[in-house]
PDB file as gemmi writes it, atoms N, CA and C in Angstrom:
CRYST1    1.000    1.000    1.000  90.00  90.00  90.00 P 1                      
ATOM      1  N   MET A   1     -56.213  83.377  17.230  1.00  0.00           N  
ATOM      2  CA  MET A   1     -56.360  83.164  15.686  1.00  0.00           C  
ATOM      3  C   MET A   1     -57.102  81.934  15.658  1.00  0.00           C  
ATOM      4  N   LEU A   2     -58.088  81.565  14.585  1.00  0.00           N  
ATOM      5  CA  LEU A   2     -58.510  80.595  14.137  1.00  0.00           C  
ATOM      6  C   LEU A   2     -58.220  80.425  12.747  1.00  0.00           C  
ATOM      7  N   ILE A   3     -58.810  78.782  12.561  1.00  0.00           N  
ATOM      8  CA  ILE A   3     -58.366  78.177  11.094  1.00  0.00           C  
ATOM      9  C   ILE A   3     -59.577  77.776  10.846  1.00  0.00           C  
ATOM     10  N   GLU A   4     -60.855  78.494   9.804  1.00  0.00           N  
ATOM     11  CA  GLU A   4     -61.707  78.182   9.576  1.00  0.00           C  
ATOM     12  C   GLU A   4     -62.118  77.954   8.351  1.00  0.00           C  
ATOM     13  N   ILE A   5     -63.551  76.986   7.706  1.00  0.00           N  
ATOM     14  CA  ILE A   5     -63.825  76.899   6.340  1.00  0.00           C  
ATOM     15  C   ILE A   5     -65.039  77.862   6.593  1.00  0.00           C  
ATOM     16  N   ARG A   6     -65.633  79.006   5.400  1.00  0.00           N  
ATOM     17  CA  ARG A   6     -66.474  79.164   5.432  1.00  0.00           C  
ATOM     18  C   ARG A   6     -67.590  78.381   4.818  1.00  0.00           C  
ATOM     19  N   ILE A   7     -68.407  78.258   5.092  1.00  0.00           N  
ATOM     20  CA  ILE A   7     -69.798  77.406   4.483  1.00  0.00           C  
ATOM     21  C   ILE A   7     -69.823  77.832   3.211  1.00  0.00           C  
ATOM     22  N   GLY A   8     -70.515  76.946   1.918  1.00  0.00           N  
ATOM     23  CA  GLY A   8     -70.601  77.012   0.914  1.00  0.00           C  
ATOM     24  C   GLY A   8     -72.145  77.369   0.471  1.00  0.00           C  
ATOM     25  N   SER A   9     -72.637  76.102  -0.403  1.00  0.00           N  
ATOM     26  CA  SER A   9     -73.486  76.196  -0.954  1.00  0.00           C  
ATOM     27  C   SER A   9     -74.424  76.096   0.174  1.00  0.00           C  
ATOM     28  N   GLY A  10     -74.508  75.237   1.409  1.00  0.00           N  
ATOM     29  CA  GLY A  10     -75.218  75.317   2.484  1.00  0.00           C  
ATOM     30  C   GLY A  10     -75.592  76.016   3.150  1.00  0.00           C  
ATOM     31  N   LYS A  11     -74.998  77.230   2.998  1.00  0.00           N  
ATOM     32  CA  LYS A  11     -74.872  78.526   3.897  1.00  0.00           C  
ATOM     33  C   LYS A  11     -76.136  79.092   4.142  1.00  0.00           C  
ATOM     34  N   TRP A  12     -77.052  79.466   3.107  1.00  0.00           N  
ATOM     35  CA  TRP A  12     -78.381  79.750   3.514  1.00  0.00           C  
ATOM     36  C   TRP A  12     -79.353  78.867   4.090  1.00  0.00           C  
ATOM     37  N   LYS A  13     -79.269  77.599   4.219  1.00  0.00           N  
ATOM     38  CA  LYS A  13     -79.638  76.426   5.307  1.00  0.00           C  
ATOM     39  C   LYS A  13     -79.460  76.804   6.715  1.00  0.00           C  
ATOM     40  N   LEU A  14     -78.334  77.227   7.027  1.00  0.00           N  
ATOM     41  CA  LEU A  14     -77.825  77.451   8.371  1.00  0.00           C  
ATOM     42  C   LEU A  14     -78.334  78.574   8.703  1.00  0.00           C  
ATOM     43  N   LYS A  15     -77.967  79.746   7.952  1.00  0.00           N  
ATOM     44  CA  LYS A  15     -78.741  80.945   8.049  1.00  0.00           C  
ATOM     45  C   LYS A  15     -79.951  81.151   8.618  1.00  0.00           C  
ATOM     46  N   ASN A  16     -80.425  80.258   7.454  1.00  0.00           N  
ATOM     47  CA  ASN A  16     -82.410  80.192   8.163  1.00  0.00           C  
ATOM     48  C   ASN A  16     -82.778  79.872   9.427  1.00  0.00           C  
ATOM     49  N   ILE A  17     -81.736  78.718   9.625  1.00  0.00           N  
ATOM     50  CA  ILE A  17     -81.625  77.936  10.881  1.00  0.00           C  
ATOM     51  C   ILE A  17     -81.590  79.213  12.168  1.00  0.00           C  
ATOM     52  N   MET A  18     -80.512  79.762  11.833  1.00  0.00           N  
ATOM     53  CA  MET A  18     -80.033  80.867  12.877  1.00  0.00           C  
ATOM     54  C   MET A  18     -81.214  82.136  12.759  1.00  0.00           C  
ATOM     55  N   TYR A  19     -81.530  82.255  11.686  1.00  0.00           N  
ATOM     56  CA  TYR A  19     -82.722  83.583  11.592  1.00  0.00           C  
ATOM     57  C   TYR A  19     -83.890  83.235  12.683  1.00  0.00           C  
ATOM     58  N   ASN A  20     -84.069  81.782  12.249  1.00  0.00           N  
ATOM     59  CA  ASN A  20     -85.706  81.199  12.988  1.00  0.00           C  
ATOM     60  C   ASN A  20     -85.167  81.141  14.617  1.00  0.00           C  
ATOM     61  N   VAL A  21     -84.069  80.812  14.970  1.00  0.00           N  
ATOM     62  CA  VAL A  21     -83.918  80.867  16.201  1.00  0.00           C  
ATOM     63  C   VAL A  21     -83.623  82.262  16.795  1.00  0.00           C  
ATOM     64  N   ARG A  22     -83.400  82.894  16.213  1.00  0.00           N  
ATOM     65  CA  ARG A  22     -82.880  84.816  16.534  1.00  0.00           C  
ATOM     66  C   ARG A  22     -84.176  85.217  16.924  1.00  0.00           C  
ATOM     67  N   THR A  23     -85.585  84.878  16.072  1.00  0.00           N  
ATOM     68  CA  THR A  23     -86.739  85.077  15.759  1.00  0.00           C  
ATOM     69  C   THR A  23     -87.620  84.816  17.070  1.00  0.00           C  
ATOM     70  N   LYS A  24     -87.488  83.501  17.087  1.00  0.00           N  
ATOM     71  CA  LYS A  24     -88.100  82.738  17.963  1.00  0.00           C  
ATOM     72  C   LYS A  24     -87.896  83.305  19.343  1.00  0.00           C  
ATOM     73  N   CYS A  25     -86.470  83.537  19.598  1.00  0.00           N  
ATOM     74  CA  CYS A  25     -86.167  83.663  21.150  1.00  0.00           C  
ATOM     75  C   CYS A  25     -85.764  85.253  21.241  1.00  0.00           C  
ATOM     76  N   ARG A  26     -86.160  86.167  20.054  1.00  0.00           N  
ATOM     77  CA  ARG A  26     -86.096  87.467  20.142  1.00  0.00           C  
ATOM     78  C   ARG A  26     -84.522  87.839  20.574  1.00  0.00           C  
ATOM     79  N   THR A  27     -83.547  87.341  20.470  1.00  0.00           N  
ATOM     80  CA  THR A  27     -82.137  88.047  20.760  1.00  0.00           C  
ATOM     81  C   THR A  27     -81.999  89.074  19.852  1.00  0.00           C  
ATOM     82  N   GLY A  28     -80.740  89.674  20.241  1.00  0.00           N  
ATOM     83  CA  GLY A  28     -80.536  90.820  19.432  1.00  0.00           C  
ATOM     84  C   GLY A  28     -79.524  90.551  18.531  1.00  0.00           C  
ATOM     85  N   LYS A  29     -78.683  91.400  18.402  1.00  0.00           N  
ATOM     86  CA  LYS A  29     -77.745  91.544  17.106  1.00  0.00           C  
ATOM     87  C   LYS A  29     -77.003  90.091  17.144  1.00  0.00           C  
ATOM     88  N   THR A  30     -76.427  89.434  15.768  1.00  0.00           N  
ATOM     89  CA  THR A  30     -75.830  88.397  16.107  1.00  0.00           C  
ATOM     90  C   THR A  30     -75.118  88.382  14.788  1.00  0.00           C  
ATOM     91  N   GLN A  31     -74.067  87.576  15.102  1.00  0.00           N  
ATOM     92  CA  GLN A  31     -72.796  87.264  13.787  1.00  0.00           C  
ATOM     93  C   GLN A  31     -73.794  86.357  12.954  1.00  0.00           C  
ATOM     94  N   LYS A  32     -73.519  86.642  11.314  1.00  0.00           N  
ATOM     95  CA  LYS A  32     -74.497  85.543  10.826  1.00  0.00           C  
ATOM     96  C   LYS A  32     -73.403  84.919  10.103  1.00  0.00           C  
ATOM     97  N   ILE A  33     -72.537  84.544   9.969  1.00  0.00           N  
ATOM     98  CA  ILE A  33     -71.493  83.800   9.177  1.00  0.00           C  
ATOM     99  C   ILE A  33     -71.169  82.564   9.294  1.00  0.00           C  
ATOM    100  N   PRO A  34     -72.024  81.500   9.113  1.00  0.00           N  
ATOM    101  CA  PRO A  34     -71.711  80.441   9.664  1.00  0.00           C  
ATOM    102  C   PRO A  34     -70.442  79.897   8.820  1.00  0.00           C  
ATOM    103  N   HIS A  35     -69.739  79.044  10.134  1.00  0.00           N  
ATOM    104  CA  HIS A  35     -68.124  78.445   9.613  1.00  0.00           C  
ATOM    105  C   HIS A  35     -67.806  77.195  10.497  1.00  0.00           C  
ATOM    106  N   LEU A  36     -67.280  76.566  10.217  1.00  0.00           N  
ATOM    107  CA  LEU A  36     -66.380  75.701  10.759  1.00  0.00           C  
ATOM    108  C   LEU A  36     -65.101  75.620  11.117  1.00  0.00           C  
ATOM    109  N   THR A  37     -65.032  75.462  12.373  1.00  0.00           N  
ATOM    110  CA  THR A  37     -63.281  75.637  13.076  1.00  0.00           C  
ATOM    111  C   THR A  37     -62.743  74.427  12.645  1.00  0.00           C  
ATOM    112  N   LEU A  38     -61.524  74.552  11.846  1.00  0.00           N  
ATOM    113  CA  LEU A  38     -60.583  73.346  11.641  1.00  0.00           C  
ATOM    114  C   LEU A  38     -59.667  72.968  13.000  1.00  0.00           C  
ATOM    115  N   TYR A  39     -58.994  74.653  13.244  1.00  0.00           N  
ATOM    116  CA  TYR A  39     -58.014  74.882  14.116  1.00  0.00           C  
ATOM    117  C   TYR A  39     -57.818  75.972  14.958  1.00  0.00           C  
ATOM    118  N   GLY A  40     -57.676  75.990  16.439  1.00  0.00           N  
ATOM    119  CA  GLY A  40     -57.712  76.819  17.111  1.00  0.00           C  
ATOM    120  C   GLY A  40     -58.802  77.066  18.098  1.00  0.00           C  
ATOM    121  N   PRO A  41     -58.656  77.914  19.270  1.00  0.00           N  
ATOM    122  CA  PRO A  41     -57.844  79.046  18.934  1.00  0.00           C  
ATOM    123  C   PRO A  41     -56.323  78.588  19.338  1.00  0.00           C  
ATOM    124  N   PHE A  42     -55.404  79.624  18.581  1.00  0.00           N  
ATOM    125  CA  PHE A  42     -53.965  79.680  18.995  1.00  0.00           C  
ATOM    126  C   PHE A  42     -53.546  81.083  18.577  1.00  0.00           C  
ATOM    127  N   PHE A  43     -52.473  81.237  19.014  1.00  0.00           N  
ATOM    128  CA  PHE A  43     -51.900  82.619  18.924  1.00  0.00           C  
ATOM    129  C   PHE A  43     -50.211  82.457  18.033  1.00  0.00           C  
ATOM    130  N   ALA A  44     -50.557  83.340  17.077  1.00  0.00           N  
ATOM    131  CA  ALA A  44     -49.082  83.201  16.269  1.00  0.00           C  
ATOM    132  C   ALA A  44     -48.492  85.038  15.963  1.00  0.00           C  
ATOM    133  N   ASN A  45     -47.689  84.571  15.525  1.00  0.00           N  
ATOM    134  CA  ASN A  45     -46.763  86.413  15.162  1.00  0.00           C  
ATOM    135  C   ASN A  45     -46.627  86.440  13.634  1.00  0.00           C  
ATOM    136  N   ARG A  46     -47.113  87.416  13.360  1.00  0.00           N  
ATOM    137  CA  ARG A  46     -46.890  87.639  12.108  1.00  0.00           C  
ATOM    138  C   ARG A  46     -45.759  87.201  10.871  1.00  0.00           C  
ATOM    139  N   PHE A  47     -44.574  86.869  11.781  1.00  0.00           N  
ATOM    140  CA  PHE A  47     -43.918  86.261  10.910  1.00  0.00           C  
ATOM    141  C   PHE A  47     -43.807  84.636  10.741  1.00  0.00           C  
ATOM    142  N   GLN A  48     -44.673  84.387  11.435  1.00  0.00           N  
ATOM    143  CA  GLN A  48     -45.429  82.609  11.561  1.00  0.00           C  
ATOM    144  C   GLN A  48     -46.797  82.459  10.387  1.00  0.00           C  
ATOM    145  N   LEU A  49     -47.067  83.698  10.084  1.00  0.00           N  
ATOM    146  CA  LEU A  49     -48.522  83.645   8.909  1.00  0.00           C  
ATOM    147  C   LEU A  49     -47.745  82.783   7.937  1.00  0.00           C  
ATOM    148  N   GLU A  50     -46.804  83.282   6.978  1.00  0.00           N  
ATOM    149  CA  GLU A  50     -46.268  82.333   5.761  1.00  0.00           C  
ATOM    150  C   GLU A  50     -46.414  80.892   6.079  1.00  0.00           C  
ATOM    151  N   LYS A  51     -45.939  80.881   6.790  1.00  0.00           N  
ATOM    152  CA  LYS A  51     -45.601  79.082   7.323  1.00  0.00           C  
ATOM    153  C   LYS A  51     -46.819  78.671   7.662  1.00  0.00           C  
ATOM    154  N   ILE A  52     -47.890  78.966   8.318  1.00  0.00           N  
ATOM    155  CA  ILE A  52     -49.303  78.671   8.254  1.00  0.00           C  
ATOM    156  C   ILE A  52     -49.788  78.427   6.933  1.00  0.00           C  
ATOM    157  N   LYS A  53     -49.875  79.553   6.496  1.00  0.00           N  
ATOM    158  CA  LYS A  53     -50.254  79.710   4.835  1.00  0.00           C  
ATOM    159  C   LYS A  53     -49.691  78.316   4.334  1.00  0.00           C  
ATOM    160  N   GLN A  54     -48.701  78.262   4.048  1.00  0.00           N  
ATOM    161  CA  GLN A  54     -47.646  77.247   3.136  1.00  0.00           C  
ATOM    162  C   GLN A  54     -48.259  76.086   3.926  1.00  0.00           C  
ATOM    163  N   THR A  55     -48.602  75.577   4.862  1.00  0.00           N  
ATOM    164  CA  THR A  55     -49.008  74.158   5.607  1.00  0.00           C  
ATOM    165  C   THR A  55     -50.055  74.103   5.094  1.00  0.00           C  
ATOM    166  N   ILE A  56     -51.188  74.978   5.186  1.00  0.00           N  
ATOM    167  CA  ILE A  56     -52.653  74.587   4.994  1.00  0.00           C  
ATOM    168  C   ILE A  56     -52.451  74.399   3.195  1.00  0.00           C  
ATOM    169  N   THR A  57     -51.919  75.410   2.259  1.00  0.00           N  
ATOM    170  CA  THR A  57     -51.798  74.735   0.948  1.00  0.00           C  
ATOM    171  C   THR A  57     -51.159  73.810   0.679  1.00  0.00           C  
ATOM    172  N   SER A  58     -50.405  73.569   1.137  1.00  0.00           N  
ATOM    173  CA  SER A  58     -49.806  71.722   0.962  1.00  0.00           C  
ATOM    174  C   SER A  58     -50.776  70.919   1.731  1.00  0.00           C  
ATOM    175  N   LEU A  59     -51.393  71.025   2.585  1.00  0.00           N  
ATOM    176  CA  LEU A  59     -52.649  69.559   2.867  1.00  0.00           C  
ATOM    177  C   LEU A  59     -53.528  69.943   1.888  1.00  0.00           C  
ATOM    178  N   CYS A  60     -54.077  71.086   1.409  1.00  0.00           N  
ATOM    179  CA  CYS A  60     -55.125  71.361   0.684  1.00  0.00           C  
ATOM    180  C   CYS A  60     -54.969  70.622  -0.839  1.00  0.00           C  
ATOM    181  N   SER A  61     -53.680  70.383  -1.126  1.00  0.00           N  
ATOM    182  CA  SER A  61     -53.679  69.892  -2.114  1.00  0.00           C  
ATOM    183  C   SER A  61     -54.067  68.401  -2.657  1.00  0.00           C  
ATOM    184  N   ASN A  62     -53.956  68.044  -1.288  1.00  0.00           N  
ATOM    185  CA  ASN A  62     -54.324  66.657  -1.558  1.00  0.00           C  
ATOM    186  C   ASN A  62     -55.886  66.327  -1.265  1.00  0.00           C  
ATOM    187  N   CYS A  63     -56.701  67.484  -1.321  1.00  0.00           N  
ATOM    188  CA  CYS A  63     -58.215  67.439  -1.455  1.00  0.00           C  
ATOM    189  C   CYS A  63     -58.872  68.132  -2.264  1.00  0.00           C  
ATOM    190  N   SER A  64     -60.231  67.663  -2.672  1.00  0.00           N  
ATOM    191  CA  SER A  64     -60.668  68.294  -3.824  1.00  0.00           C  
ATOM    192  C   SER A  64     -62.084  69.334  -2.951  1.00  0.00           C  
ATOM    193  N   TYR A  65     -62.634  68.405  -1.790  1.00  0.00           N  
ATOM    194  CA  TYR A  65     -63.477  69.305  -1.042  1.00  0.00           C  
ATOM    195  C   TYR A  65     -63.637  68.458   0.136  1.00  0.00           C  
ATOM    196  N   PHE A  66     -64.303  69.293   0.967  1.00  0.00           N  
ATOM    197  CA  PHE A  66     -64.510  68.660   2.453  1.00  0.00           C  
ATOM    198  C   PHE A  66     -66.207  68.698   2.681  1.00  0.00           C  
ATOM    199  N   SER A  67     -66.448  67.332   2.926  1.00  0.00           N  
ATOM    200  CA  SER A  67     -68.148  67.337   3.157  1.00  0.00           C  
ATOM    201  C   SER A  67     -68.346  66.764   4.703  1.00  0.00           C  
ATOM    202  N   PHE A  68     -69.734  67.101   4.886  1.00  0.00           N  
ATOM    203  CA  PHE A  68     -69.895  67.404   6.451  1.00  0.00           C  
ATOM    204  C   PHE A  68     -71.158  67.084   6.457  1.00  0.00           C  
ATOM    205  N   LEU A  69     -71.875  66.715   7.647  1.00  0.00           N  
ATOM    206  CA  LEU A  69     -73.425  66.599   7.685  1.00  0.00           C  
ATOM    207  C   LEU A  69     -73.725  67.262   9.085  1.00  0.00           C  
ATOM    208  N   VAL A  70     -74.511  68.315   9.000  1.00  0.00           N  
ATOM    209  CA  VAL A  70     -75.167  68.743  10.047  1.00  0.00           C  
ATOM    210  C   VAL A  70     -76.100  68.288  11.049  1.00  0.00           C  
ATOM    211  N   ASP A  71     -76.027  67.801  11.947  1.00  0.00           N  
ATOM    212  CA  ASP A  71     -77.253  66.933  12.777  1.00  0.00           C  
ATOM    213  C   ASP A  71     -77.646  67.284  13.681  1.00  0.00           C  
ATOM    214  N   ASP A  72     -77.480  68.612  14.274  1.00  0.00           N  
ATOM    215  CA  ASP A  72     -78.328  69.179  15.354  1.00  0.00           C  
ATOM    216  C   ASP A  72     -77.659  70.287  15.586  1.00  0.00           C  
ATOM    217  N   PHE A  73     -78.082  71.654  16.465  1.00  0.00           N  
ATOM    218  CA  PHE A  73     -77.553  72.151  17.541  1.00  0.00           C  
ATOM    219  C   PHE A  73     -77.626  72.506  18.602  1.00  0.00           C  
ATOM    220  N   THR A  74     -76.803  73.126  19.205  1.00  0.00           N  
ATOM    221  CA  THR A  74     -76.831  73.458  20.587  1.00  0.00           C  
ATOM    222  C   THR A  74     -76.375  75.047  20.895  1.00  0.00           C  
ATOM    223  N   THR A  75     -76.577  75.179  22.088  1.00  0.00           N  
ATOM    224  CA  THR A  75     -75.879  76.505  22.621  1.00  0.00           C  
ATOM    225  C   THR A  75     -74.869  76.506  23.557  1.00  0.00           C  
ATOM    226  N   LYS A  76     -74.038  77.247  23.240  1.00  0.00           N  
ATOM    227  CA  LYS A  76     -72.773  77.407  24.256  1.00  0.00           C  
ATOM    228  C   LYS A  76     -72.854  79.141  24.717  1.00  0.00           C  
ATOM    229  N   SER A  77     -72.457  79.241  26.330  1.00  0.00           N  
ATOM    230  CA  SER A  77     -72.316  80.374  26.651  1.00  0.00           C  
ATOM    231  C   SER A  77     -70.681  81.064  26.201  1.00  0.00           C  
ATOM    232  N   SER A  78     -70.189  82.235  26.060  1.00  0.00           N  
ATOM    233  CA  SER A  78     -69.447  82.657  25.409  1.00  0.00           C  
ATOM    234  C   SER A  78     -68.546  83.967  26.327  1.00  0.00           C  
ATOM    235  N   PRO A  79     -67.684  83.450  27.134  1.00  0.00           N  
ATOM    236  CA  PRO A  79     -66.864  84.264  28.141  1.00  0.00           C  
ATOM    237  C   PRO A  79     -66.663  85.439  27.514  1.00  0.00           C  
ATOM    238  N   LYS A  80     -65.841  85.539  26.586  1.00  0.00           N  
ATOM    239  CA  LYS A  80     -65.070  86.579  25.724  1.00  0.00           C  
ATOM    240  C   LYS A  80     -66.257  87.503  25.442  1.00  0.00           C  
ATOM    241  N   GLU A  81     -67.458  87.115  24.424  1.00  0.00           N  
ATOM    242  CA  GLU A  81     -68.659  88.185  23.938  1.00  0.00           C  
ATOM    243  C   GLU A  81     -69.680  88.173  25.044  1.00  0.00           C  
ATOM    244  N   LYS A  82     -69.454  87.791  26.372  1.00  0.00           N  
ATOM    245  CA  LYS A  82     -70.547  87.779  27.305  1.00  0.00           C  
ATOM    246  C   LYS A  82     -71.968  87.461  26.633  1.00  0.00           C  
ATOM    247  N   GLY A  83     -71.918  86.265  25.963  1.00  0.00           N  
ATOM    248  CA  GLY A  83     -73.439  86.207  25.368  1.00  0.00           C  
ATOM    249  C   GLY A  83     -73.521  84.600  24.771  1.00  0.00           C  
ATOM    250  N   TRP A  84     -73.995  84.313  23.705  1.00  0.00           N  
ATOM    251  CA  TRP A  84     -73.983  82.998  23.718  1.00  0.00           C  
ATOM    252  C   TRP A  84     -73.892  82.766  22.460  1.00  0.00           C  
ATOM    253  N   ILE A  85     -73.334  81.344  22.062  1.00  0.00           N  
ATOM    254  CA  ILE A  85     -72.924  80.919  20.596  1.00  0.00           C  
ATOM    255  C   ILE A  85     -74.081  79.673  20.248  1.00  0.00           C  
ATOM    256  N   LEU A  86     -74.675  79.763  18.753  1.00  0.00           N  
ATOM    257  CA  LEU A  86     -75.505  78.879  18.434  1.00  0.00           C  
ATOM    258  C   LEU A  86     -74.311  77.682  17.554  1.00  0.00           C  
ATOM    259  N   ALA A  87     -74.076  76.657  18.107  1.00  0.00           N  
ATOM    260  CA  ALA A  87     -73.172  75.878  17.539  1.00  0.00           C  
ATOM    261  C   ALA A  87     -73.944  74.857  16.689  1.00  0.00           C  
ATOM    262  N   TYR A  88     -73.581  74.087  15.777  1.00  0.00           N  
ATOM    263  CA  TYR A  88     -74.131  73.293  14.762  1.00  0.00           C  
ATOM    264  C   TYR A  88     -73.476  72.131  15.332  1.00  0.00           C  
ATOM    265  N   LYS A  89     -74.162  70.660  15.393  1.00  0.00           N  
ATOM    266  CA  LYS A  89     -73.066  69.401  15.640  1.00  0.00           C  
ATOM    267  C   LYS A  89     -72.878  69.117  14.383  1.00  0.00           C  
ATOM    268  N   VAL A  90     -71.572  68.643  13.875  1.00  0.00           N  
ATOM    269  CA  VAL A  90     -70.897  68.459  12.779  1.00  0.00           C  
ATOM    270  C   VAL A  90     -70.911  66.715  12.688  1.00  0.00           C  
ATOM    271  N   ILE A  91     -70.698  66.221  11.715  1.00  0.00           N  
ATOM    272  CA  ILE A  91     -70.201  64.855  11.560  1.00  0.00           C  
ATOM    273  C   ILE A  91     -69.345  64.961  10.215  1.00  0.00           C  
ATOM    274  N   PRO A  92     -68.165  64.854  10.429  1.00  0.00           N  
ATOM    275  CA  PRO A  92     -67.344  65.152   9.268  1.00  0.00           C  
ATOM    276  C   PRO A  92     -66.993  63.949   8.315  1.00  0.00           C  
ATOM    277  N   SER A  93     -66.790  64.295   7.451  1.00  0.00           N  
ATOM    278  CA  SER A  93     -66.173  63.050   6.224  1.00  0.00           C  
ATOM    279  C   SER A  93     -64.944  62.664   6.775  1.00  0.00           C  
ATOM    280  N   GLU A  94     -64.840  61.258   6.284  1.00  0.00           N  
ATOM    281  CA  GLU A  94     -62.975  60.743   6.329  1.00  0.00           C  
ATOM    282  C   GLU A  94     -62.362  61.678   5.980  1.00  0.00           C  
ATOM    283  N   VAL A  95     -62.147  62.739   4.994  1.00  0.00           N  
ATOM    284  CA  VAL A  95     -61.618  63.221   4.502  1.00  0.00           C  
ATOM    285  C   VAL A  95     -61.027  64.603   5.001  1.00  0.00           C  
ATOM    286  N   LEU A  96     -62.418  65.672   5.528  1.00  0.00           N  
ATOM    287  CA  LEU A  96     -62.304  66.089   6.551  1.00  0.00           C  
ATOM    288  C   LEU A  96     -61.888  65.678   8.123  1.00  0.00           C  
ATOM    289  N   GLU A  97     -62.165  64.978   8.447  1.00  0.00           N  
ATOM    290  CA  GLU A  97     -61.573  64.193   9.656  1.00  0.00           C  
ATOM    291  C   GLU A  97     -59.701  64.008   9.531  1.00  0.00           C  
ATOM    292  N   LYS A  98     -59.206  63.232   8.523  1.00  0.00           N  
ATOM    293  CA  LYS A  98     -57.926  63.472   8.614  1.00  0.00           C  
ATOM    294  C   LYS A  98     -57.014  64.776   7.976  1.00  0.00           C  
ATOM    295  N   PHE A  99     -57.880  65.285   7.385  1.00  0.00           N  
ATOM    296  CA  PHE A  99     -57.170  66.716   6.985  1.00  0.00           C  
ATOM    297  C   PHE A  99     -57.176  67.707   8.557  1.00  0.00           C  
ATOM    298  N   ARG A 100     -58.024  67.850   9.054  1.00  0.00           N  
ATOM    299  CA  ARG A 100     -58.097  68.224  10.691  1.00  0.00           C  
ATOM    300  C   ARG A 100     -57.305  67.763  11.335  1.00  0.00           C  
ATOM    301  N   LYS A 101     -56.945  66.111  11.219  1.00  0.00           N  
ATOM    302  CA  LYS A 101     -55.576  65.503  12.455  1.00  0.00           C  
ATOM    303  C   LYS A 101     -54.354  66.301  11.406  1.00  0.00           C  
ATOM    304  N   GLU A 102     -54.168  65.945  10.670  1.00  0.00           N  
ATOM    305  CA  GLU A 102     -52.979  66.451   9.734  1.00  0.00           C  
ATOM    306  C   GLU A 102     -52.763  67.924  10.243  1.00  0.00           C  
ATOM    307  N   LEU A 103     -53.519  68.698   9.736  1.00  0.00           N  
ATOM    308  CA  LEU A 103     -53.412  70.383  10.168  1.00  0.00           C  
ATOM    309  C   LEU A 103     -52.878  70.644  11.401  1.00  0.00           C  
ATOM    310  N   SER A 104     -53.302  69.678  12.617  1.00  0.00           N  
ATOM    311  CA  SER A 104     -53.484  69.896  13.968  1.00  0.00           C  
ATOM    312  C   SER A 104     -52.107  68.896  13.954  1.00  0.00           C  
ATOM    313  N   LYS A 105     -51.549  68.052  13.495  1.00  0.00           N  
ATOM    314  CA  LYS A 105     -50.128  67.340  13.936  1.00  0.00           C  
ATOM    315  C   LYS A 105     -49.315  68.809  13.074  1.00  0.00           C  
ATOM    316  N   GLU A 106     -49.817  69.364  12.449  1.00  0.00           N  
ATOM    317  CA  GLU A 106     -48.505  70.213  11.305  1.00  0.00           C  
ATOM    318  C   GLU A 106     -48.401  71.474  12.245  1.00  0.00           C  
ATOM    319  N   LEU A 107     -49.249  71.996  12.334  1.00  0.00           N  
ATOM    320  CA  LEU A 107     -49.203  73.365  13.665  1.00  0.00           C  
ATOM    321  C   LEU A 107     -49.004  73.089  14.713  1.00  0.00           C  
ATOM    322  N   ASN A 108     -48.996  72.027  15.349  1.00  0.00           N  
ATOM    323  CA  ASN A 108     -48.228  71.586  16.467  1.00  0.00           C  
ATOM    324  C   ASN A 108     -47.054  71.672  16.702  1.00  0.00           C  
ATOM    325  N   LYS A 109     -46.365  71.468  15.530  1.00  0.00           N  
ATOM    326  CA  LYS A 109     -44.700  71.375  15.478  1.00  0.00           C  
ATOM    327  C   LYS A 109     -44.419  72.366  15.706  1.00  0.00           C  
TER     328      LYS A 109                                                      
END                                                                             
């Protein structure tokens, strides 16, 4: 399981970069959903899901939005998918960094 943020207004820019890389490198099928992983991967059973949702909701009540900068991108091999991942290098805001630390602290309990 992953906890992630789906990119909002800047999604088209990231998709455009992905398209250009895919075209220039002549790659095959790709997943086209830019996201920012906040926590994970981890395992949870269905009985833990409500507590996870409550934890996220509680932490989000202190934040109006999360900002970040995309600095560059890199590629990583994906053993599970037997392919490659295009990963963006993200510089998080202080608010986002604090949220990720608090989320990790709470979910590690």
